[in-house]
Structures are given as C-alpha cells and as structure tokens.
C-alpha cells in the first residue's frame, strides 16, 4: 500500500525512536489498525538494518595499518607537550643568534640536555639551557641597556617579585638587560649578565612550582643552578666554573628571596 | 587540565581510525582522499588537543574536525576547479563493492547508498550507523532537525525501493 511522504517521515522517525510522545501514540494506534502501514514500517526498518550491515562490512576494509603508521608519524612529529610560544621563540632567536655568533667567530655551542636530567616541571629549564647554548657575548650587548630600569620594573610586575638593579648586582656583576618571555603561558623573566666575556643568564618563571633547595650541576662547560621558592622557579646558567656560578646563585637567591 | 586532554586525544585517536575513514569515504567517495582526510584530522586533533573537553566523546569531536576539514577542502577544490565537488557515489559503490565482493548483499546496499544525494548519505551514516540522535546530527550538520528527519525518510524510501526493485 502506498503511503504518503509524511507517513514515511513519521514511520522513519518512529523507527529511530525520535517521535514525540503524542505523535508516537497516535501512530501506534494507526499501526494497530492498518496492516499496510505496518508493512511499510517493516520495509523501512529493513533499510536501516541493511545500511548498518553494509557499513559494518565497509569498516572491515578500512586501511587501518596504513593509517596507524601515518598516525604514529604525526604523533612523533608533534611533541606530547603543546608547542609553547617559548619554543617558537627559541627557534627565532636561534636563527638570529646563530648568524651573529658565526659572524663573531664564536660558534654556537652544541649542547643538549637529556630529558632524563630534568623532571617534567623542569622543561622550562631545559628550554633555557638549549637557548643559552646559542648565546654569544654580543647577545647581551656592548653596554647595559638604557631601558634596564624600565625592563626590570615590568618584570617585577609580571613576576610578582621585586627586581631592581641593586638587588640584581652580585659580586662584581651588574645586570645588562632584562627581557620578559613566556613559557607555556607563564611569564618568564630573563636577566642577562656578562661575567668577563661570558654570558650568564638569571631566569625566573612564575609557574607555582613547589619550593626546592638550590642545586647546581655542570655539564659540557655549562654550569647551572636552580631552585624554587614562593611559587617561582629560578635558574642561573652560564659557561663559567660551577663554584663561581654557585656562589653567584646563592647571592642572588638571598637578595631576591 | 589540558595535559589530560592532550593525553586522551593522543592515546585515543588510534581506536577511531577505521570509523573516521568510513565517514571520510562516505563524504569524499575516494579511498585515497579518505585516507588523507583521516590523516589531516589526526594532525589537527593533535594540534588542538588542548581544546578537547574531557568527559565528552572523543569520536564525536574527531568527526566534527573531519567534517570541517572536508568542507574547507571541497570548498577550496570547487574554487580551484570552478566546478562542483567530486562525486562520491561512484567511488563509494565501486571501491566498496570491489573490496568486499565476498559480501554481495553489502556491496549492493553500498552501491545504493553511494547513489544517494551526498547530504542524505552523510545523514544516514551518522544516524543509522554512528548512532547520532537527530538533534546531534542536526548540530553537526548545521541543519534543522526537520531537515535531518526529511533526509532520513527520503533515504530510507530510496533504499527500500532499490531493494524491492532488485528483488523483483
């Protein structure tokens, strides 16, 4: 028996469990008394069942192995941690500094830290280490930046820590420039020094990490010291003797704590 | 926390590859295009993993990504080629039938599904096969629920008729 398009719509929605209460009751009453409508219902039901079966068969032919291998490549290409603005910045700086370094005949340091040296929360420290390897003495300028006081005031606000030229003077070193960067959305301040002709960087990340005592390590000519207090992580790094770096770090910790 | 979302997306993608491919195939109608579409979906999902809402269904999120990539792609292709999107029906039925010739009945149904207008074919897959409610399908398709209902009824009618004709 022929049914109207409207009946088909209703029967179809009924089969899909998508008919409202009132409409469903009305339709069920009609179905009870109309064999033609019932037959139509069954015919339409079968169409959906056949569709499901056909698509299930199609699923069996999916090139899963190929897709899995391409997925593995995509996962390997994209690091598990979100690409941070910091990383992008490192790349940009690497390009600029590498040119400067070669021009100066210094050569960018080849140095990398195995990730096992750092806990997960220390990723930013690893980023700093990689970044530092690209620094040349010229990176921190011939003379202290004329905007240093302003730069430090801005850093103080963002990091919630009092930073000024006096506080950041340690031993015979004076800060030369200060920069605000970010790592994974957290403000990262970097204060640059020159110890003789060697760049030394003091970095502060406001990331809420738990307090940690000062610890120092040396590797491949680099020395670094790190600690955390008051929800901020600190790091001092440079290619200077570890004893010297540790002394400077202790002084900085005292003055900025 | 976003770290959890990243892990869930990265770890969960693999389980959905075959179904994403099936959706991609019913949209594009070409196996190689479908595979590329799935790959593009994976790449974008990995990039945007932070946006995935924990506690919601990953497969639905991936389907919506795949769909938007396909729409942008086919729009771009249409602009480039100055003509309509490529015809899904031929490739779906022929390729599908070729791959599963042992399953004659499925191949015949796939051919009929392949001949449906693309909007009907997509709605059929989402509701009958993927279990979308009308409302969920309407949301994904950006169409009123009444449209979803009409597409399904029309598709059902066509599929029923083609089955009866074949049997006759």
mmCIF file of C-alpha atoms in Angstrom:
data_model
loop_
_atom_site.group_PDB
_atom_site.id
_atom_site.type_symbol
_atom_site.label_atom_id
_atom_site.label_comp_id
_atom_site.label_asym_id
_atom_site.label_seq_id
_atom_site.Cartn_x
_atom_site.Cartn_y
_atom_site.Cartn_z
ATOM 1 C CA UNK A 1 0.000 0.000 0.000
ATOM 2 C CA UNK A 2 1.272 3.408 -0.907
ATOM 3 C CA UNK A 3 1.909 5.763 1.966
ATOM 4 C CA UNK A 4 2.343 9.499 1.910
ATOM 5 C CA UNK A 5 5.717 11.197 2.290
ATOM 6 C CA UNK A 6 4.519 12.497 5.600
ATOM 7 C CA UNK A 7 3.771 8.972 6.789
ATOM 8 C CA UNK A 8 7.251 7.928 5.715
ATOM 9 C CA UNK A 9 8.732 10.749 7.728
ATOM 10 C CA UNK A 10 6.744 9.692 10.770
ATOM 11 C CA UNK A 11 7.484 5.989 10.359
ATOM 12 C CA UNK A 12 11.162 6.730 9.888
ATOM 13 C CA UNK A 13 11.339 8.926 12.986
ATOM 14 C CA UNK A 14 9.323 6.315 14.882
ATOM 15 C CA UNK A 15 11.833 3.623 13.969
ATOM 16 C CA UNK A 16 14.637 5.898 15.089
ATOM 17 C CA UNK A 17 12.945 6.500 18.433
ATOM 18 C CA UNK A 18 12.717 10.196 17.629
ATOM 19 C CA UNK A 19 8.954 10.725 17.642
ATOM 20 C CA UNK A 20 7.416 12.758 20.427
ATOM 21 C CA UNK A 21 5.134 11.085 22.936
ATOM 22 C CA UNK A 22 1.841 12.292 21.450
ATOM 23 C CA UNK A 23 2.791 11.560 17.837
ATOM 24 C CA UNK A 24 4.065 8.139 18.787
ATOM 25 C CA UNK A 25 0.830 7.197 20.500
ATOM 26 C CA UNK A 26 -1.223 8.374 17.541
ATOM 27 C CA UNK A 27 0.967 6.432 15.108
ATOM 28 C CA UNK A 28 0.862 3.259 17.192
ATOM 29 C CA UNK A 29 -2.926 3.427 17.239
ATOM 30 C CA UNK A 30 -2.955 3.753 13.451
ATOM 31 C CA UNK A 31 -0.443 0.930 13.029
ATOM 32 C CA UNK A 32 -2.611 -1.380 15.110
ATOM 33 C CA UNK A 33 -5.466 -0.995 12.689
ATOM 34 C CA UNK A 34 -3.591 -0.673 9.382
ATOM 35 C CA UNK A 35 -1.692 -3.723 8.023
ATOM 36 C CA UNK A 36 -0.473 -1.669 5.031
ATOM 37 C CA UNK A 37 1.125 0.863 7.314
ATOM 38 C CA UNK A 38 2.665 -1.959 9.341
ATOM 39 C CA UNK A 39 4.151 -3.495 6.203
ATOM 40 C CA UNK A 40 5.571 -0.136 5.231
ATOM 41 C CA UNK A 41 7.085 0.191 8.694
ATOM 42 C CA UNK A 42 8.825 -3.184 8.332
ATOM 43 C CA UNK A 43 10.125 -2.337 4.852
ATOM 44 C CA UNK A 44 11.573 0.925 6.103
ATOM 45 C CA UNK A 45 13.053 -0.777 9.162
ATOM 46 C CA UNK A 46 14.899 -3.235 6.959
ATOM 47 C CA UNK A 47 16.513 -0.406 5.001
ATOM 48 C CA UNK A 48 18.257 0.895 8.110
ATOM 49 C CA UNK A 49 19.326 -2.596 9.157
ATOM 50 C CA UNK A 50 20.764 -3.298 5.705
ATOM 51 C CA UNK A 51 22.559 0.035 5.799
ATOM 52 C CA UNK A 52 24.134 -0.795 9.129
ATOM 53 C CA UNK A 53 25.239 -4.193 7.881
ATOM 54 C CA UNK A 54 26.710 -2.756 4.682
ATOM 55 C CA UNK A 55 28.626 -0.054 6.530
ATOM 56 C CA UNK A 56 29.877 -2.657 9.003
ATOM 57 C CA UNK A 57 31.258 -4.628 6.057
ATOM 58 C CA UNK A 58 32.816 -1.450 4.690
ATOM 59 C CA UNK A 59 34.540 -0.847 8.011
ATOM 60 C CA UNK A 60 36.328 -4.170 7.605
ATOM 61 C CA UNK A 61 38.046 -2.847 4.501
ATOM 62 C CA UNK A 62 39.487 0.249 6.209
ATOM 63 C CA UNK A 63 43.258 0.559 5.637
ATOM 64 C CA UNK A 64 43.917 0.551 9.371
ATOM 65 C CA UNK A 65 47.586 -0.430 9.213
ATOM 66 C CA UNK A 66 48.462 2.421 6.839
ATOM 67 C CA UNK A 67 46.511 4.943 8.870
ATOM 68 C CA UNK A 68 48.049 3.725 12.102
ATOM 69 C CA UNK A 69 51.520 4.144 10.720
ATOM 70 C CA UNK A 70 50.756 7.657 9.483
ATOM 71 C CA UNK A 71 49.253 8.462 12.865
ATOM 72 C CA UNK A 72 52.421 7.273 14.593
ATOM 73 C CA UNK A 73 54.417 9.618 12.389
ATOM 74 C CA UNK A 74 52.099 12.513 13.193
ATOM 75 C CA UNK A 75 52.366 11.784 16.912
ATOM 76 C CA UNK A 76 56.145 11.606 16.716
ATOM 77 C CA UNK A 77 56.295 14.893 14.791
ATOM 78 C CA UNK A 78 54.226 16.700 17.401
ATOM 79 C CA UNK A 79 55.729 16.628 20.890
ATOM 80 C CA UNK A 80 53.465 15.476 23.699
ATOM 81 C CA UNK A 81 53.712 18.863 25.326
ATOM 82 C CA UNK A 82 51.984 21.648 23.480
ATOM 83 C CA UNK A 83 54.365 23.680 21.376
ATOM 84 C CA UNK A 84 54.858 26.707 23.557
ATOM 85 C CA UNK A 85 55.483 30.261 22.446
ATOM 86 C CA UNK A 86 58.807 29.825 24.193
ATOM 87 C CA UNK A 87 59.840 27.053 21.840
ATOM 88 C CA UNK A 88 58.926 29.125 18.845
ATOM 89 C CA UNK A 89 60.878 31.965 20.296
ATOM 90 C CA UNK A 90 63.871 29.734 20.788
ATOM 91 C CA UNK A 91 63.769 28.877 17.125
ATOM 92 C CA UNK A 92 63.534 32.511 16.101
ATOM 93 C CA UNK A 93 66.340 33.526 18.392
ATOM 94 C CA UNK A 94 68.412 30.575 17.280
ATOM 95 C CA UNK A 95 68.309 31.820 13.725
ATOM 96 C CA UNK A 96 69.274 35.360 14.638
ATOM 97 C CA UNK A 97 71.875 34.492 17.208
ATOM 98 C CA UNK A 98 73.474 31.768 15.152
ATOM 99 C CA UNK A 99 74.210 34.287 12.437
ATOM 100 C CA UNK A 100 75.646 36.717 14.980
ATOM 101 C CA UNK A 101 77.663 34.001 16.616
ATOM 102 C CA UNK A 102 79.252 32.853 13.389
ATOM 103 C CA UNK A 103 79.937 36.418 12.371
ATOM 104 C CA UNK A 104 81.732 36.911 15.658
ATOM 105 C CA UNK A 105 83.651 33.707 15.093
ATOM 106 C CA UNK A 106 82.329 32.330 18.316
ATOM 107 C CA UNK A 107 80.206 29.481 17.095
ATOM 108 C CA UNK A 108 77.061 28.407 18.803
ATOM 109 C CA UNK A 109 77.625 25.830 21.491
ATOM 110 C CA UNK A 110 76.490 22.365 20.661
ATOM 111 C CA UNK A 111 74.921 21.115 23.755
ATOM 112 C CA UNK A 112 71.806 19.350 24.653
ATOM 113 C CA UNK A 113 70.459 18.005 27.861
ATOM 114 C CA UNK A 114 68.936 14.593 28.042
ATOM 115 C CA UNK A 115 65.400 14.975 29.163
ATOM 116 C CA UNK A 116 66.018 12.490 31.970
ATOM 117 C CA UNK A 117 68.111 15.168 33.668
ATOM 118 C CA UNK A 118 65.004 17.193 34.309
ATOM 119 C CA UNK A 119 61.690 16.437 35.847
ATOM 120 C CA UNK A 120 58.585 17.331 33.818
ATOM 121 C CA UNK A 121 58.191 20.638 35.618
ATOM 122 C CA UNK A 122 61.753 21.440 34.648
ATOM 123 C CA UNK A 123 61.004 21.562 30.948
ATOM 124 C CA UNK A 124 61.379 25.293 31.001
ATOM 125 C CA UNK A 125 64.844 24.914 32.450
ATOM 126 C CA UNK A 126 65.779 22.618 29.635
ATOM 127 C CA UNK A 127 64.467 25.167 27.163
ATOM 128 C CA UNK A 128 66.664 27.800 28.794
ATOM 129 C CA UNK A 129 69.670 25.521 28.569
ATOM 130 C CA UNK A 130 69.132 24.924 24.868
ATOM 131 C CA UNK A 131 68.647 28.619 24.320
ATOM 132 C CA UNK A 132 71.760 29.556 26.271
ATOM 133 C CA UNK A 133 73.875 27.327 24.093
ATOM 134 C CA UNK A 134 73.193 29.776 21.287
ATOM 135 C CA UNK A 135 74.319 32.890 23.117
ATOM 136 C CA UNK A 136 77.400 34.857 22.230
ATOM 137 C CA UNK A 137 78.878 37.659 24.371
ATOM 138 C CA UNK A 138 77.382 40.156 21.929
ATOM 139 C CA UNK A 139 73.923 38.750 22.689
ATOM 140 C CA UNK A 140 73.836 40.796 25.870
ATOM 141 C CA UNK A 141 75.022 43.973 24.256
ATOM 142 C CA UNK A 142 78.111 46.116 24.465
ATOM 143 C CA UNK A 143 76.759 48.040 27.416
ATOM 144 C CA UNK A 144 73.851 47.747 29.834
ATOM 145 C CA UNK A 145 70.563 48.527 28.184
ATOM 146 C CA UNK A 146 69.452 52.143 28.726
ATOM 147 C CA UNK A 147 65.938 50.830 29.366
ATOM 148 C CA UNK A 148 67.111 48.420 32.035
ATOM 149 C CA UNK A 149 65.260 50.083 34.921
ATOM 150 C CA UNK A 150 62.006 50.068 32.968
ATOM 151 C CA UNK A 151 62.540 46.489 31.844
ATOM 152 C CA UNK A 152 63.097 45.398 35.435
ATOM 153 C CA UNK A 153 60.032 47.281 36.668
ATOM 154 C CA UNK A 154 57.956 45.487 34.072
ATOM 155 C CA UNK A 155 59.447 42.128 35.026
ATOM 156 C CA UNK A 156 58.739 42.815 38.697
ATOM 157 C CA UNK A 157 55.077 43.385 37.946
ATOM 158 C CA UNK A 158 54.681 40.298 35.826
ATOM 159 C CA UNK A 159 56.628 38.006 38.098
ATOM 160 C CA UNK A 160 55.290 39.490 41.339
ATOM 161 C CA UNK A 161 58.837 39.720 42.634
ATOM 162 C CA UNK A 162 60.761 42.856 43.485
ATOM 163 C CA UNK A 163 63.571 43.185 40.957
ATOM 164 C CA UNK A 164 65.815 46.192 40.567
ATOM 165 C CA UNK A 165 69.388 46.877 39.580
ATOM 166 C CA UNK A 166 70.688 46.939 43.153
ATOM 167 C CA UNK A 167 69.068 43.687 44.102
ATOM 168 C CA UNK A 168 70.411 42.010 40.993
ATOM 169 C CA UNK A 169 74.027 43.101 41.486
ATOM 170 C CA UNK A 170 76.053 40.157 42.672
ATOM 171 C CA UNK A 171 79.741 40.147 43.347
ATOM 172 C CA UNK A 172 81.144 42.315 40.567
ATOM 173 C CA UNK A 173 78.345 41.575 38.108
ATOM 174 C CA UNK A 174 75.642 44.014 37.109
ATOM 175 C CA UNK A 175 72.565 43.167 35.086
ATOM 176 C CA UNK A 176 72.867 44.328 31.480
ATOM 177 C CA UNK A 177 69.404 43.777 30.150
ATOM 178 C CA UNK A 178 66.115 42.202 31.138
ATOM 179 C CA UNK A 179 63.528 40.524 28.983
ATOM 180 C CA UNK A 180 60.080 39.185 29.515
ATOM 181 C CA UNK A 181 59.450 35.895 27.756
ATOM 182 C CA UNK A 182 56.914 33.230 28.444
ATOM 183 C CA UNK A 183 56.844 29.506 28.799
ATOM 184 C CA UNK A 184 53.563 27.606 28.406
ATOM 185 C CA UNK A 185 51.702 30.802 29.138
ATOM 186 C CA UNK A 186 53.611 31.582 32.349
ATOM 187 C CA UNK A 187 55.735 34.740 32.480
ATOM 188 C CA UNK A 188 59.436 34.042 32.247
ATOM 189 C CA UNK A 189 61.884 36.786 33.101
ATOM 190 C CA UNK A 190 65.455 36.691 31.939
ATOM 191 C CA UNK A 191 68.183 38.960 33.245
ATOM 192 C CA UNK A 192 71.423 38.920 31.306
ATOM 193 C CA UNK A 193 74.914 39.369 32.732
ATOM 194 C CA UNK A 194 78.392 39.175 31.330
ATOM 195 C CA UNK A 195 80.982 37.524 33.538
ATOM 196 C CA UNK A 196 84.042 38.802 31.755
ATOM 197 C CA UNK A 197 83.009 37.977 28.203
ATOM 198 C CA UNK A 198 80.801 35.039 29.124
ATOM 199 C CA UNK A 199 77.011 35.355 29.013
ATOM 200 C CA UNK A 200 75.287 34.383 32.218
ATOM 201 C CA UNK A 201 71.504 34.374 32.469
ATOM 202 C CA UNK A 202 69.286 34.552 35.505
ATOM 203 C CA UNK A 203 65.810 33.239 34.727
ATOM 204 C CA UNK A 204 62.655 33.379 36.778
ATOM 205 C CA UNK A 205 59.435 31.589 35.889
ATOM 206 C CA UNK A 206 56.244 32.271 37.784
ATOM 207 C CA UNK A 207 54.667 28.856 37.480
ATOM 208 C CA UNK A 208 53.616 27.937 41.009
ATOM 209 C CA UNK A 209 56.152 25.159 41.340
ATOM 210 C CA UNK A 210 56.851 23.873 44.866
ATOM 211 C CA UNK A 211 59.840 25.150 46.831
ATOM 212 C CA UNK A 212 63.098 23.395 46.075
ATOM 213 C CA UNK A 213 66.568 23.874 47.521
ATOM 214 C CA UNK A 214 69.365 25.247 45.409
ATOM 215 C CA UNK A 215 71.063 22.558 43.380
ATOM 216 C CA UNK A 216 73.913 23.038 40.945
ATOM 217 C CA UNK A 217 75.318 20.881 38.186
ATOM 218 C CA UNK A 218 77.918 21.200 35.453
ATOM 219 C CA UNK A 219 77.989 19.701 32.031
ATOM 220 C CA UNK A 220 79.828 20.257 28.785
ATOM 221 C CA UNK A 221 81.292 23.509 30.036
ATOM 222 C CA UNK A 222 77.959 24.856 31.252
ATOM 223 C CA UNK A 223 77.115 25.266 34.880
ATOM 224 C CA UNK A 224 73.633 25.838 36.124
ATOM 225 C CA UNK A 225 71.956 26.238 39.465
ATOM 226 C CA UNK A 226 68.264 26.017 40.093
ATOM 227 C CA UNK A 227 65.914 26.463 42.985
ATOM 228 C CA UNK A 228 62.312 27.395 43.639
ATOM 229 C CA UNK A 229 60.544 29.444 46.241
ATOM 230 C CA UNK A 230 57.354 31.422 46.615
ATOM 231 C CA UNK A 231 55.738 29.813 43.569
ATOM 232 C CA UNK A 232 58.608 30.847 41.311
ATOM 233 C CA UNK A 233 61.309 28.760 39.738
ATOM 234 C CA UNK A 234 64.807 30.245 39.420
ATOM 235 C CA UNK A 235 67.782 29.305 37.333
ATOM 236 C CA UNK A 236 71.227 30.743 36.830
ATOM 237 C CA UNK A 237 73.253 29.437 33.926
ATOM 238 C CA UNK A 238 76.498 30.202 32.139
ATOM 239 C CA UNK A 239 79.702 28.689 30.829
ATOM 240 C CA UNK A 240 81.639 29.527 33.943
ATOM 241 C CA UNK A 241 83.131 27.329 36.686
ATOM 242 C CA UNK A 242 80.475 25.692 38.818
ATOM 243 C CA UNK A 243 81.947 27.075 42.058
ATOM 244 C CA UNK A 244 81.689 30.578 40.699
ATOM 245 C CA UNK A 245 78.181 30.027 39.419
ATOM 246 C CA UNK A 246 77.035 28.520 42.707
ATOM 247 C CA UNK A 247 78.407 31.488 44.649
ATOM 248 C CA UNK A 248 76.565 33.874 42.347
ATOM 249 C CA UNK A 249 73.369 31.803 42.594
ATOM 250 C CA UNK A 250 73.467 31.783 46.401
ATOM 251 C CA UNK A 251 73.883 35.538 46.446
ATOM 252 C CA UNK A 252 71.025 36.021 44.024
ATOM 253 C CA UNK A 253 68.802 33.664 45.978
ATOM 254 C CA UNK A 254 69.487 35.655 49.122
ATOM 255 C CA UNK A 255 68.853 39.023 47.534
ATOM 256 C CA UNK A 256 65.744 38.103 45.548
ATOM 257 C CA UNK A 257 64.144 35.729 48.049
ATOM 258 C CA UNK B 1 43.644 20.241 32.891
ATOM 259 C CA UNK B 2 44.936 20.443 29.363
ATOM 260 C CA UNK B 3 47.606 17.780 29.906
ATOM 261 C CA UNK B 4 44.821 15.244 30.426
ATOM 262 C CA UNK B 5 43.078 16.335 27.245
ATOM 263 C CA UNK B 6 46.289 16.002 25.279
ATOM 264 C CA UNK B 7 46.869 12.522 26.561
ATOM 265 C CA UNK B 8 43.312 11.458 25.913
ATOM 266 C CA UNK B 9 43.427 12.725 22.335
ATOM 267 C CA UNK B 10 46.853 11.321 21.532
ATOM 268 C CA UNK B 11 46.058 7.981 23.092
ATOM 269 C CA UNK B 12 42.509 7.776 21.780
ATOM 270 C CA UNK B 13 42.983 8.536 18.096
ATOM 271 C CA UNK B 14 44.000 5.071 17.043
ATOM 272 C CA UNK B 15 40.791 3.429 18.204
ATOM 273 C CA UNK B 16 38.738 5.682 15.902
ATOM 274 C CA UNK B 17 40.773 5.481 12.693
ATOM 275 C CA UNK B 18 38.567 2.952 10.906
ATOM 276 C CA UNK B 19 35.329 4.781 11.666
ATOM 277 C CA UNK B 20 36.831 8.126 10.727
ATOM 278 C CA UNK B 21 37.901 6.601 7.448
ATOM 279 C CA UNK B 22 34.427 5.245 6.796
ATOM 280 C CA UNK B 23 32.951 8.689 7.392
ATOM 281 C CA UNK B 24 35.637 10.259 5.207
ATOM 282 C CA UNK B 25 34.910 7.731 2.485
ATOM 283 C CA UNK B 26 31.206 8.432 2.529
ATOM 284 C CA UNK B 27 31.936 12.149 2.282
ATOM 285 C CA UNK B 28 34.641 12.036 -0.351
ATOM 286 C CA UNK B 29 33.853 8.805 -2.123
ATOM 287 C CA UNK B 30 37.516 8.157 -2.821
ATOM 288 C CA UNK B 31 39.709 5.860 -0.787
ATOM 289 C CA UNK B 32 42.926 7.819 -1.115
ATOM 290 C CA UNK B 33 41.132 11.068 -0.314
ATOM 291 C CA UNK B 34 39.521 9.371 2.679
ATOM 292 C CA UNK B 35 42.892 8.271 4.000
ATOM 293 C CA UNK B 36 44.345 11.757 3.597
ATOM 294 C CA UNK B 37 41.301 13.231 5.254
ATOM 295 C CA UNK B 38 41.750 10.976 8.264
ATOM 296 C CA UNK B 39 45.408 11.917 8.452
ATOM 297 C CA UNK B 40 44.597 15.627 8.286
ATOM 298 C CA UNK B 41 42.038 15.080 11.029
ATOM 299 C CA UNK B 42 44.610 13.362 13.233
ATOM 300 C CA UNK B 43 47.137 16.124 12.705
ATOM 301 C CA UNK B 44 44.626 18.819 13.550
ATOM 302 C CA UNK B 45 43.329 16.909 16.559
ATOM 303 C CA UNK B 46 46.870 16.576 17.877
ATOM 304 C CA UNK B 47 47.466 20.287 17.339
ATOM 305 C CA UNK B 48 44.243 21.252 19.039
ATOM 306 C CA UNK B 49 44.178 18.557 21.702
ATOM 307 C CA UNK B 50 44.008 21.241 24.381
ATOM 308 C CA UNK B 51 40.586 22.215 23.093
ATOM 309 C CA UNK B 52 39.108 18.778 23.627
ATOM 310 C CA UNK B 53 36.720 18.771 26.578
ATOM 311 C CA UNK B 54 37.459 15.924 28.931
ATOM 312 C CA UNK B 55 34.333 13.959 29.709
ATOM 313 C CA UNK B 56 32.891 14.434 26.227
ATOM 314 C CA UNK B 57 33.098 11.907 23.405
ATOM 315 C CA UNK B 58 36.354 11.920 21.544
ATOM 316 C CA UNK B 59 34.869 10.234 18.461
ATOM 317 C CA UNK B 60 32.250 12.986 18.096
ATOM 318 C CA UNK B 61 34.901 15.651 18.410
ATOM 319 C CA UNK B 62 37.015 13.940 15.742
ATOM 320 C CA UNK B 63 34.026 13.598 13.421
ATOM 321 C CA UNK B 64 33.356 17.314 13.644
ATOM 322 C CA UNK B 65 37.006 18.088 12.873
ATOM 323 C CA UNK B 66 36.967 15.737 9.895
ATOM 324 C CA UNK B 67 33.792 17.298 8.601
ATOM 325 C CA UNK B 68 35.088 20.844 8.803
ATOM 326 C CA UNK B 69 38.329 19.892 7.060
ATOM 327 C CA UNK B 70 36.343 18.208 4.332
ATOM 328 C CA UNK B 71 34.078 21.219 3.870
ATOM 329 C CA UNK B 72 37.021 23.596 3.657
ATOM 330 C CA UNK B 73 38.854 21.267 1.325
ATOM 331 C CA UNK B 74 35.950 20.724 -1.000
ATOM 332 C CA UNK B 75 35.193 24.423 -0.987
ATOM 333 C CA UNK B 76 38.790 25.150 -1.942
ATOM 334 C CA UNK B 77 38.702 22.465 -4.593
ATOM 335 C CA UNK B 78 35.494 23.859 -6.013
ATOM 336 C CA UNK B 79 37.050 27.295 -6.210
ATOM 337 C CA UNK B 80 40.170 25.936 -7.846
ATOM 338 C CA UNK B 81 38.359 23.718 -10.284
ATOM 339 C CA UNK B 82 35.437 26.071 -10.818
ATOM 340 C CA UNK B 83 33.044 23.167 -10.615
ATOM 341 C CA UNK B 84 31.118 21.011 -8.201
ATOM 342 C CA UNK B 85 32.611 18.800 -5.532
ATOM 343 C CA UNK B 86 33.735 15.447 -6.725
ATOM 344 C CA UNK B 87 31.039 12.872 -6.945
ATOM 345 C CA UNK B 88 31.158 10.487 -4.032
ATOM 346 C CA UNK B 89 28.650 7.962 -5.233
ATOM 347 C CA UNK B 90 30.631 6.200 -7.947
ATOM 348 C CA UNK B 91 33.747 5.716 -5.898
ATOM 349 C CA UNK B 92 31.963 4.631 -2.759
ATOM 350 C CA UNK B 93 29.954 1.966 -4.505
ATOM 351 C CA UNK B 94 32.630 0.741 -6.895
ATOM 352 C CA UNK B 95 35.503 0.775 -4.417
ATOM 353 C CA UNK B 96 33.361 -0.517 -1.627
ATOM 354 C CA UNK B 97 31.942 -3.284 -3.779
ATOM 355 C CA UNK B 98 35.337 -4.172 -5.138
ATOM 356 C CA UNK B 99 36.853 -4.576 -1.700
ATOM 357 C CA UNK B 100 34.091 -6.682 -0.285
ATOM 358 C CA UNK B 101 32.865 -8.688 -3.239
ATOM 359 C CA UNK B 102 32.510 -11.702 -0.997
ATOM 360 C CA UNK B 103 29.688 -9.811 0.617
ATOM 361 C CA UNK B 104 27.352 -9.342 -2.323
ATOM 362 C CA UNK B 105 24.478 -8.009 -0.305
ATOM 363 C CA UNK B 106 26.588 -5.376 1.420
ATOM 364 C CA UNK B 107 28.078 -4.373 -1.914
ATOM 365 C CA UNK B 108 24.618 -3.898 -3.409
ATOM 366 C CA UNK B 109 23.449 -1.819 -0.483
ATOM 367 C CA UNK B 110 26.620 0.271 -0.622
ATOM 368 C CA UNK B 111 26.013 0.912 -4.288
ATOM 369 C CA UNK B 112 22.536 2.163 -3.480
ATOM 370 C CA UNK B 113 23.875 4.288 -0.641
ATOM 371 C CA UNK B 114 26.542 5.633 -2.947
ATOM 372 C CA UNK B 115 23.859 6.783 -5.329
ATOM 373 C CA UNK B 116 22.079 8.817 -2.655
ATOM 374 C CA UNK B 117 22.483 12.593 -2.656
ATOM 375 C CA UNK B 118 25.535 13.333 -0.514
ATOM 376 C CA UNK B 119 23.585 15.092 2.237
ATOM 377 C CA UNK B 120 21.318 12.064 2.618
ATOM 378 C CA UNK B 121 24.249 9.664 2.557
ATOM 379 C CA UNK B 122 26.035 11.564 5.293
ATOM 380 C CA UNK B 123 22.923 11.787 7.476
ATOM 381 C CA UNK B 124 22.240 8.075 7.050
ATOM 382 C CA UNK B 125 25.743 7.208 8.160
ATOM 383 C CA UNK B 126 25.625 9.489 11.182
ATOM 384 C CA UNK B 127 22.217 8.395 12.469
ATOM 385 C CA UNK B 128 21.862 4.752 11.413
ATOM 386 C CA UNK B 129 25.448 3.705 11.672
ATOM 387 C CA UNK B 130 27.122 6.053 14.124
ATOM 388 C CA UNK B 131 24.158 6.368 16.436
ATOM 389 C CA UNK B 132 23.741 10.143 16.355
ATOM 390 C CA UNK B 133 20.401 11.342 17.628
ATOM 391 C CA UNK B 134 18.526 13.649 15.277
ATOM 392 C CA UNK B 135 19.491 16.565 17.461
ATOM 393 C CA UNK B 136 23.168 15.595 17.494
ATOM 394 C CA UNK B 137 23.178 15.112 13.748
ATOM 395 C CA UNK B 138 21.436 18.434 13.218
ATOM 396 C CA UNK B 139 24.074 20.115 15.342
ATOM 397 C CA UNK B 140 26.963 18.589 13.435
ATOM 398 C CA UNK B 141 25.375 19.258 10.059
ATOM 399 C CA UNK B 142 24.259 22.758 10.959
ATOM 400 C CA UNK B 143 20.767 21.932 9.755
ATOM 401 C CA UNK B 144 17.332 21.956 11.420
ATOM 402 C CA UNK B 145 16.104 18.707 12.937
ATOM 403 C CA UNK B 146 13.272 18.670 10.390
ATOM 404 C CA UNK B 147 15.868 18.536 7.630
ATOM 405 C CA UNK B 148 17.584 15.576 9.252
ATOM 406 C CA UNK B 149 14.217 13.845 9.520
ATOM 407 C CA UNK B 150 13.362 14.509 5.876
ATOM 408 C CA UNK B 151 16.763 13.339 4.610
ATOM 409 C CA UNK B 152 16.468 10.085 6.520
ATOM 410 C CA UNK B 153 12.921 9.424 5.373
ATOM 411 C CA UNK B 154 13.890 10.126 1.769
ATOM 412 C CA UNK B 155 16.989 7.934 2.010
ATOM 413 C CA UNK B 156 15.005 5.147 3.610
ATOM 414 C CA UNK B 157 12.435 5.389 0.894
ATOM 415 C CA UNK B 158 15.057 5.214 -1.863
ATOM 416 C CA UNK B 159 16.937 2.344 -0.242
ATOM 417 C CA UNK B 160 13.715 0.431 0.310
ATOM 418 C CA UNK B 161 12.655 0.967 -3.307
ATOM 419 C CA UNK B 162 16.041 -0.053 -4.729
ATOM 420 C CA UNK B 163 15.955 -3.205 -2.627
ATOM 421 C CA UNK B 164 12.444 -4.090 -3.806
ATOM 422 C CA UNK B 165 13.369 -3.384 -7.442
ATOM 423 C CA UNK B 166 16.420 -5.599 -7.165
ATOM 424 C CA UNK B 167 14.389 -8.421 -5.670
ATOM 425 C CA UNK B 168 11.679 -8.134 -8.276
#
